[in-house]
Coordinates of C-alpha atoms and ligand atoms in Angstrom, one line a residue:
M28 CA 1.3 -27.9 14.3
S29 CA -2.6 -28.5 12.6
R30 CA -3.5 -27.6 8.8
Y31 CA -6.0 -27.6 6.5
I32 CA -6.1 -29.4 2.9
I33 CA -8.3 -27.7 0.8
N34 CA -9.6 -29.3 -2.4
G35 CA -11.2 -26.0 -4.0
R36 CA -13.7 -25.4 -6.7
K37 CA -16.7 -27.3 -4.8
R38 CA -19.8 -25.6 -5.0
L39 CA -21.3 -24.7 -1.9
S40 CA -25.3 -24.8 -1.0
G41 CA -27.4 -24.7 2.4
E42 CA -27.6 -22.4 5.3
V43 CA -25.7 -21.7 8.2
E44 CA -25.9 -19.8 11.7
V45 CA -23.3 -17.0 12.1
Q46 CA -21.3 -17.6 14.9
G47 CA -21.3 -15.4 17.8
S48 CA -19.5 -12.1 17.5
K49 CA -15.5 -12.5 18.8
N50 CA -15.3 -8.6 18.8
S51 CA -18.3 -8.2 21.1
S52 CA -17.5 -11.0 23.4
L53 CA -13.9 -10.0 24.6
P54 CA -15.4 -6.4 25.8
I55 CA -18.3 -7.9 27.4
L56 CA -16.1 -10.6 29.2
A57 CA -14.3 -7.9 30.3
A58 CA -17.0 -6.1 31.7
T59 CA -18.4 -8.7 33.8
M60 CA -15.8 -7.8 35.9
L61 CA -18.2 -5.1 37.0
T62 CA -20.8 -7.1 38.3
K63 CA -22.1 -8.9 41.2
G64 CA -23.9 -12.1 40.6
E65 CA -24.1 -14.6 37.8
N66 CA -23.5 -13.7 34.1
V67 CA -25.2 -16.0 31.6
L68 CA -23.9 -15.1 28.0
F69 CA -25.7 -16.9 24.7
H70 CA -24.1 -16.9 21.1
C71 CA -20.5 -16.8 22.9
P72 CA -18.4 -18.1 20.4
V73 CA -15.9 -21.2 20.9
L74 CA -12.5 -19.9 19.6
S75 CA -8.9 -19.4 21.3
D76 CA -9.3 -15.6 22.1
V77 CA -12.4 -16.4 24.3
D78 CA -10.8 -19.2 26.0
A79 CA -8.2 -16.5 26.8
A80 CA -10.1 -14.1 28.2
L81 CA -11.8 -17.0 30.5
R82 CA -8.7 -17.7 31.6
I83 CA -7.7 -14.1 32.3
L84 CA -10.8 -13.9 34.6
R85 CA -10.2 -17.3 36.2
Y86 CA -6.5 -16.0 36.8
L87 CA -7.7 -13.0 38.8
G88 CA -10.0 -15.0 41.1
C89 CA -13.4 -15.3 39.0
E90 CA -15.4 -18.1 38.4
A91 CA -16.1 -18.4 34.5
S92 CA -17.4 -21.7 33.2
V93 CA -19.0 -23.3 30.0
Q94 CA -22.2 -24.8 30.4
N95 CA -24.7 -26.1 27.5
G96 CA -23.2 -23.7 25.2
A97 CA -23.7 -20.9 27.5
V98 CA -20.8 -18.7 29.6
L99 CA -21.3 -18.7 33.1
V100 CA -19.1 -15.6 34.9
R101 CA -19.3 -14.8 38.3
T102 CA -16.8 -12.2 39.4
D103 CA -17.5 -11.7 43.5
S104 CA -14.8 -13.4 44.1
L105 CA -12.1 -11.2 42.0
S106 CA -9.1 -10.4 43.6
G107 CA -6.1 -10.0 42.0
C108 CA -5.3 -6.6 39.7
E109 CA -2.3 -8.3 37.9
I110 CA -2.6 -9.7 34.6
P111 CA 0.7 -11.6 33.1
D112 CA 2.6 -10.6 30.3
A113 CA 1.7 -14.1 28.8
F114 CA -1.9 -13.7 29.1
M115 CA -1.4 -10.2 27.4
R116 CA 0.8 -11.0 24.2
E117 CA -1.5 -14.0 24.0
M118 CA -4.4 -12.0 22.7
R119 CA -4.3 -8.4 21.7
G120 CA -7.9 -8.2 22.1
S121 CA -6.5 -7.9 26.5
I122 CA -6.3 -4.4 26.6
V123 CA -10.1 -3.9 26.9
F124 CA -9.3 -5.8 30.4
L125 CA -7.8 -2.5 31.9
G126 CA -10.6 -0.1 32.0
A127 CA -12.8 -2.5 33.7
L128 CA -9.9 -4.1 36.0
L129 CA -8.6 -0.3 37.1
S130 CA -12.6 0.4 37.7
R131 CA -13.2 -2.5 40.2
Q132 CA -9.6 -2.7 41.9
R133 CA -8.5 0.9 41.6
R134 CA -5.1 -0.5 40.8
A135 CA -4.4 -2.6 37.1
L136 CA -0.5 -4.2 36.2
I137 CA -0.9 -5.4 32.5
S138 CA 2.2 -5.5 29.9
H139 CA 1.6 -4.2 26.4
P140 CA -1.0 -6.5 24.1
G141 CA 2.2 -7.0 22.1
G142 CA 3.4 -8.2 19.2
C143 CA 3.2 -5.9 15.4
E144 CA 1.3 -8.4 13.4
L145 CA -0.4 -5.7 11.5
G146 CA 1.5 -3.0 12.2
P147 CA 2.6 -0.8 15.3
R148 CA -0.9 -0.9 17.7
P149 CA -0.1 1.7 20.4
I150 CA -2.7 2.0 23.3
D151 CA -1.9 5.9 24.0
L152 CA -5.7 7.0 23.4
H153 CA -6.5 4.6 26.2
L154 CA -3.9 5.4 28.4
K155 CA -4.7 9.4 28.3
A156 CA -8.3 8.9 28.3
L157 CA -7.6 7.0 31.6
R158 CA -5.3 9.7 32.9
A159 CA -8.0 12.6 31.8
M160 CA -10.5 10.0 34.2
G161 CA -8.0 10.4 37.3
A162 CA -5.7 7.3 37.0
E163 CA -2.1 7.9 37.6
I164 CA -0.1 5.8 34.9
S165 CA 3.5 4.8 35.0
E166 CA 5.3 2.3 33.0
R167 CA 8.9 0.9 34.0
Y168 CA 10.4 -2.5 32.5
G169 CA 7.3 -3.3 30.4
V170 CA 4.8 -3.1 32.8
I171 CA 2.3 -0.3 33.0
E172 CA 0.8 0.5 36.2
C173 CA -2.3 2.3 36.9
S174 CA -3.6 3.5 40.0
A175 CA -7.1 5.6 41.1
E176 CA -7.0 5.2 44.6
N177 CA -9.4 7.6 45.0
G178 CA -12.1 5.8 42.4
L179 CA -12.2 7.2 38.6
R180 CA -14.3 9.9 37.6
G181 CA -16.2 11.5 34.6
A182 CA -14.5 13.1 32.0
D183 CA -15.1 14.9 28.6
V184 CA -12.7 12.6 26.3
A185 CA -12.3 13.4 22.6
L186 CA -10.7 10.8 20.7
S187 CA -8.1 12.1 18.2
F188 CA -9.5 8.9 16.1
P189 CA -12.5 6.4 16.9
S190 CA -10.4 3.6 18.1
V191 CA -12.7 0.5 19.3
G192 CA -10.7 -0.8 21.6
A193 CA -10.4 2.9 23.4
T194 CA -13.9 3.5 23.2
E195 CA -14.6 0.3 24.6
N196 CA -12.2 0.6 27.7
I197 CA -13.2 4.5 28.2
I198 CA -17.0 3.1 28.7
L199 CA -15.6 0.4 31.3
A200 CA -14.2 2.7 33.2
A201 CA -16.8 5.3 33.3
V202 CA -19.8 3.0 33.8
L203 CA -19.0 2.9 37.5
A204 CA -17.2 6.2 38.0
D205 CA -17.9 9.3 39.9
G206 CA -19.8 11.6 37.2
T207 CA -20.5 11.6 33.7
T208 CA -18.4 10.8 30.6
T209 CA -18.7 12.0 27.3
I210 CA -16.8 10.6 24.3
T211 CA -16.6 12.6 21.2
N212 CA -15.4 10.6 18.0
A213 CA -16.4 7.5 19.7
A214 CA -16.3 4.2 17.4
R215 CA -19.7 3.4 16.0
E216 CA -19.2 -0.4 15.3
P217 CA -21.8 -2.7 16.3
E218 CA -19.7 -4.1 18.7
I219 CA -19.3 -1.3 20.7
T220 CA -23.4 -1.2 20.7
D221 CA -23.6 -4.8 22.1
L222 CA -21.1 -3.7 24.8
C223 CA -23.7 -1.2 25.7
D224 CA -26.8 -3.4 25.6
Y225 CA -24.8 -5.4 28.3
L226 CA -24.2 -2.7 30.6
T227 CA -27.3 -1.3 30.2
S228 CA -29.3 -4.8 31.2
C229 CA -26.6 -4.7 34.2
G230 CA -28.0 -1.2 35.1
A231 CA -25.5 1.4 33.2
E232 CA -26.6 4.6 32.1
I233 CA -25.4 5.4 28.8
Y234 CA -27.0 7.3 26.0
G235 CA -25.5 7.3 22.4
A236 CA -23.7 3.9 21.9
G237 CA -23.5 3.5 18.5
E238 CA -22.9 6.8 18.0
G239 CA -20.1 9.5 17.3
C240 CA -21.0 10.9 21.0
V241 CA -21.4 8.9 23.9
V242 CA -22.7 9.9 27.3
I243 CA -22.0 8.0 30.5
N244 CA -23.7 8.7 33.5
G245 CA -21.9 6.9 36.3
V246 CA -23.9 4.3 38.7
K247 CA -23.0 3.0 42.2
S248 CA -23.3 -0.5 41.3
L249 CA -23.9 -2.9 38.3
S250 CA -25.8 -6.6 38.6
A251 CA -24.8 -9.5 36.3
C252 CA -27.4 -10.5 33.5
S253 CA -28.3 -12.6 31.0
H254 CA -27.1 -11.3 27.2
T255 CA -27.1 -12.9 23.4
I256 CA -24.0 -12.0 21.8
I257 CA -24.7 -10.3 18.1
S258 CA -23.4 -12.6 15.2
D259 CA -20.2 -12.0 13.7
R260 CA -20.3 -9.5 10.5
I261 CA -17.2 -10.4 10.0
V262 CA -17.5 -14.0 9.8
A263 CA -20.8 -13.7 7.9
A264 CA -18.5 -11.7 4.8
T265 CA -16.0 -14.1 5.1
L266 CA -18.7 -17.1 4.1
M267 CA -20.5 -14.6 1.6
S268 CA -17.0 -14.5 -0.2
A269 CA -16.4 -18.3 0.1
A270 CA -20.3 -18.4 -2.3
A271 CA -18.9 -15.8 -4.2
V272 CA -15.9 -17.5 -5.4
T273 CA -17.1 -20.8 -6.0
G274 CA -20.4 -19.5 -7.9
S275 CA -22.6 -20.4 -5.2
E276 CA -26.0 -19.8 -3.6
I277 CA -26.4 -20.2 0.2
Y278 CA -28.5 -18.7 2.9
L279 CA -27.1 -17.0 6.3
G280 CA -29.3 -17.0 9.7
G281 CA -29.1 -14.8 12.5
I282 CA -27.1 -12.0 10.9
S283 CA -28.1 -8.5 10.6
S284 CA -28.0 -6.9 7.5
T285 CA -27.7 -3.2 8.8
H286 CA -24.3 -4.4 10.3
L287 CA -23.2 -5.5 6.7
A288 CA -24.3 -2.3 4.9
S289 CA -21.1 -1.3 3.7
I290 CA -20.4 -4.9 2.7
I291 CA -23.1 -5.8 0.8
P292 CA -22.8 -3.3 -1.8
V293 CA -19.5 -4.6 -2.8
F294 CA -21.0 -8.0 -3.0
E295 CA -23.6 -6.8 -5.5
E296 CA -21.1 -4.7 -7.7
A297 CA -19.4 -7.9 -8.0
G298 CA -22.6 -9.3 -9.5
C299 CA -23.9 -10.9 -6.3
E300 CA -27.2 -10.8 -5.5
V301 CA -28.0 -10.6 -1.8
F302 CA -31.9 -10.6 -0.3
C303 CA -32.0 -9.7 3.3
R304 CA -35.2 -10.9 5.2
D305 CA -35.8 -10.6 9.3
G306 CA -32.2 -11.8 10.3
C307 CA -31.6 -14.0 7.2
I308 CA -29.9 -13.3 4.0
R309 CA -29.8 -15.4 0.6
F310 CA -26.7 -15.1 -1.4
K311 CA -26.2 -16.0 -5.2
A312 CA -23.1 -15.5 -6.9
P313 CA -23.0 -14.7 -10.3
E314 CA -21.3 -17.2 -13.0
R315 CA -18.3 -14.8 -13.2
L316 CA -17.6 -12.3 -10.7
R317 CA -17.1 -8.5 -11.7
A318 CA -14.2 -6.6 -9.6
P319 CA -15.5 -4.0 -7.3
S320 CA -13.5 -1.0 -8.5
L321 CA -12.5 0.2 -5.6
I322 CA -12.4 -0.3 -1.6
R323 CA -11.4 1.7 1.2
T324 CA -11.1 0.5 4.5
M325 CA -12.8 2.9 7.1
P326 CA -14.5 3.2 10.7
Y327 CA -18.0 1.5 11.0
P328 CA -19.9 2.4 9.1
G329 CA -17.4 2.5 6.6
F330 CA -15.7 -0.9 5.1
P331 CA -14.6 -3.0 7.8
T332 CA -10.5 -3.8 7.6
D333 CA -11.5 -7.2 9.1
A334 CA -12.9 -8.0 5.7
Q335 CA -10.2 -6.7 3.5
A336 CA -8.5 -10.1 3.1
P337 CA -11.9 -12.3 2.6
V338 CA -12.6 -9.8 -0.1
M339 CA -9.6 -9.5 -1.5
A340 CA -9.7 -13.5 -2.1
M341 CA -12.5 -13.0 -3.9
S342 CA -11.3 -9.8 -6.1
S343 CA -8.3 -11.7 -7.3
V344 CA -10.9 -14.2 -9.4
A345 CA -12.9 -11.4 -10.7
G346 CA -13.2 -9.8 -13.9
G347 CA -11.6 -6.8 -13.8
S348 CA -9.0 -4.9 -11.3
T349 CA -9.7 -3.7 -7.7
V350 CA -7.8 -1.2 -5.6
F351 CA -7.6 -1.5 -1.8
V352 CA -6.7 1.0 0.2
E353 CA -5.8 0.2 3.8
N354 CA -6.1 3.1 6.2
I355 CA -7.3 1.1 9.5
F356 CA -3.9 -0.8 9.9
E357 CA -0.3 0.1 8.6
N358 CA 0.7 -3.9 7.8
R359 CA -2.2 -5.6 6.7
F360 CA -1.3 -7.0 3.6
K361 CA 0.6 -10.1 4.7
H362 CA -1.9 -12.4 2.8
V363 CA -0.9 -10.8 -0.6
S364 CA 2.5 -13.0 -1.3
E365 CA 0.5 -15.9 -0.3
L366 CA -2.6 -15.4 -2.2
C367 CA 0.2 -14.7 -5.3
R368 CA 1.7 -18.4 -4.6
L369 CA -2.0 -19.8 -5.6
G370 CA -1.9 -17.5 -9.1
A371 CA -3.2 -14.0 -7.8
D372 CA -2.2 -11.1 -9.6
I373 CA -1.9 -8.5 -6.9
S374 CA 0.7 -5.6 -6.5
V375 CA 1.3 -3.4 -3.0
E376 CA 2.8 -0.4 -2.6
G377 CA 2.4 1.4 1.1
R378 CA -1.1 0.9 1.9
V379 CA -2.9 0.1 -1.7
A380 CA -2.8 -3.0 -3.4
V381 CA -4.0 -3.5 -6.6
V382 CA -5.4 -6.6 -7.6
K383 CA -5.7 -7.6 -11.6
G384 CA -8.7 -10.7 -11.4
V385 CA -7.4 -13.6 -12.8
K386 CA -9.2 -16.6 -14.9
G387 CA -8.4 -19.0 -12.2
L388 CA -6.3 -19.7 -9.0
Y389 CA -4.1 -23.3 -8.4
G390 CA -3.8 -25.2 -5.1
A391 CA -0.5 -24.7 -3.3
P392 CA 1.1 -24.6 0.1
I393 CA 0.2 -21.5 1.9
K394 CA 0.7 -19.9 5.1
A395 CA -1.7 -17.9 7.3
Q396 CA 0.5 -14.9 9.4
E397 CA -2.7 -13.1 11.2
L398 CA -6.3 -13.8 12.1
R399 CA -8.4 -12.2 8.8
G400 CA -5.4 -13.0 6.5
A401 CA -6.2 -16.4 7.0
A402 CA -9.6 -16.2 6.5
G403 CA -8.3 -14.7 3.1
L404 CA -6.1 -17.5 2.0
L405 CA -8.7 -19.8 2.9
I406 CA -11.4 -18.1 0.8
A407 CA -8.9 -18.3 -2.2
A408 CA -7.8 -22.2 -1.6
L409 CA -11.9 -22.6 -2.0
A410 CA -11.4 -20.9 -5.3
A411 CA -8.3 -22.6 -6.5
E412 CA -8.3 -25.6 -8.7
G413 CA -6.8 -28.6 -6.9
K414 CA -5.3 -29.0 -3.5
S415 CA -4.1 -26.6 -1.0
E416 CA -2.5 -27.0 2.3
L417 CA -2.9 -24.0 4.8
T418 CA -0.7 -23.9 7.8
G419 CA -0.8 -21.1 10.4
I420 CA -4.6 -22.0 10.9
N421 CA -4.3 -21.4 14.8
Y422 CA -4.5 -17.7 13.5
L423 CA -8.1 -18.6 11.8
E424 CA -9.1 -20.3 15.0
R425 CA -8.8 -16.7 17.0
G426 CA -11.8 -15.9 15.3
Y427 CA -13.7 -18.7 13.8
E428 CA -15.3 -21.1 15.3
S429 CA -14.9 -24.9 14.0
F430 CA -14.7 -23.1 10.5
E431 CA -13.9 -26.3 8.7
Q432 CA -17.1 -27.9 10.1
T433 CA -19.2 -24.9 8.6
L434 CA -17.6 -25.0 5.3
C435 CA -17.8 -29.0 4.8
S436 CA -21.8 -28.5 5.9
L437 CA -22.2 -26.2 3.0
G438 CA -20.2 -28.9 1.0
A439 CA -17.0 -27.6 0.8
D440 CA -13.9 -30.2 0.8
V441 CA -11.8 -28.8 3.7
V442 CA -10.3 -31.4 6.3
K443 CA -8.1 -30.5 9.4
I444 CA -5.1 -32.1 10.2
Ligands
UD1_142 C1 -10.2 -3.6 16.7 C2 -10.8 -5.3 16.7 C3 -10.0 -5.8 15.5 C4 -10.4 -4.6 14.2 C5 -10.1 -2.9 14.7 C6 -10.3 -2.1 13.6 C7 -11.7 -6.0 18.6 C8 -10.6 -7.3 19.4 N1 -10.6 -6.2 17.5 O1 -9.2 -3.7 17.1 O2 -10.7 -7.0 14.8 O3 -9.4 -5.0 13.3 O4 -10.7 -2.9 16.0 O5 -11.8 -1.9 13.3 O6 -12.7 -5.8 18.9 N2 -4.9 3.3 17.6 C9 -3.8 4.3 17.8 N3 -3.8 4.2 19.4 C10 -4.6 3.9 20.0 C11 -5.5 3.0 19.5 C12 -5.4 3.0 18.2 O7 -2.9 5.2 17.3 O8 -4.6 4.1 21.5 C13 -4.5 3.2 15.6 C14 -4.2 1.5 15.8 O9 -3.0 1.5 15.5 C15 -5.0 1.3 14.6 C16 -6.4 2.1 14.8 O10 -6.2 3.2 15.4 O11 -4.1 1.7 13.9 C17 -7.7 1.2 15.0 O12 -7.4 0.7 16.1 P1 -8.6 0.1 16.8 O13 -10.0 0.7 16.7 O14 -8.3 0.6 18.5 O15 -8.4 -1.3 16.8 P2 -8.4 -2.2 18.1 O16 -9.2 -2.0 19.2 O17 -7.1 -3.0 18.5

């Protein structure tokens, strides 16, 4: 079992290019199933979740490889319609394969994406929308069987919550459907816009991507294309947190400041200077951080739930108190007990965590239990005096590409064992 040994309190400096977005890559890889010809995806991060997506494509009969840093996918030979339980459980993002597979094969057999690391993760919104588009769906012995013998048809879908995954699945099901689909209360995350940009390059007709109402006119076919995945705003927020807790000045390249519009003000409230220009961010932390007062996670363009743990690590060493309200997932404070092992002062009541900033943290053995929590623990370990040992880094590696190398290139002391 791999782990990180972190010697904290090292000042960081230098510049890094922010990796490609995991949450863009997964739906775009699923979308390749709808295309003819060879897709070339640039800036696709090397992550275990991306690897899992490539394995699903290969299992279904597609050709998928990584060459010279680009991911090549050709799905003309796709023949299967079943995604085995082991694949579905491996990666929660696997549910976005449903809409594309059903559209392509008119039949899809999957199981629940499983687990409850952040609390229950129902897929009722996905299934309700697909039913409205003509799919027949039944569930038996843990297998969800979806079929649309006569093909999917456009529909008006109103989401009761702007679910990211459901919005992606509906778009994937709609681009080749018969007629027009309108999604109201659609998720507006930049990763949805990236998926739509990719599909539009393939020939899809999509209006309103990144807005609350998305209209999709079904087309007859899509052709593969070359596409560059957007940079990962959560990785950027994590790197900013790393610089903040170590009193550092760093430069982040290739990142859209618009995608960080709700995150940057939190760092500014903490006393950090953030200068954005031409896709580059200069980030400078103060000697002593001030605690941001209130952070509420919300759907985009609100503060992202995925940045909650790294920013909480920052707040734990800031002067003053921060109240975190987690509005997206029920159980997203698993990192709190481990942060407290490092000396943080945090109390949790349901969806609210109150962080009282302490003067300093000290190294300790800590264990990650999920992806973004792992990032938060790593940030706290960078802030801590002495040595920390972080286990459970397999979670971190689901979303962060060679992150110890990125941090070491900036001057951190992190060794992977
Ligand atoms: C995606 C991201 C994840 C991020 C999350 C919220 C990917 C691969 N993952 O996850 O990193 O944390 O968005 O920004 O892109 N819900 C339902 N019924 C449904 C679907 C969702 O009740 O059918 C609820 C969920 O339980 C959760 C909330 O809606 O409480 C948000 O979920 P959703 O936006 O769907 O997140 P994911 O797509 O799973």
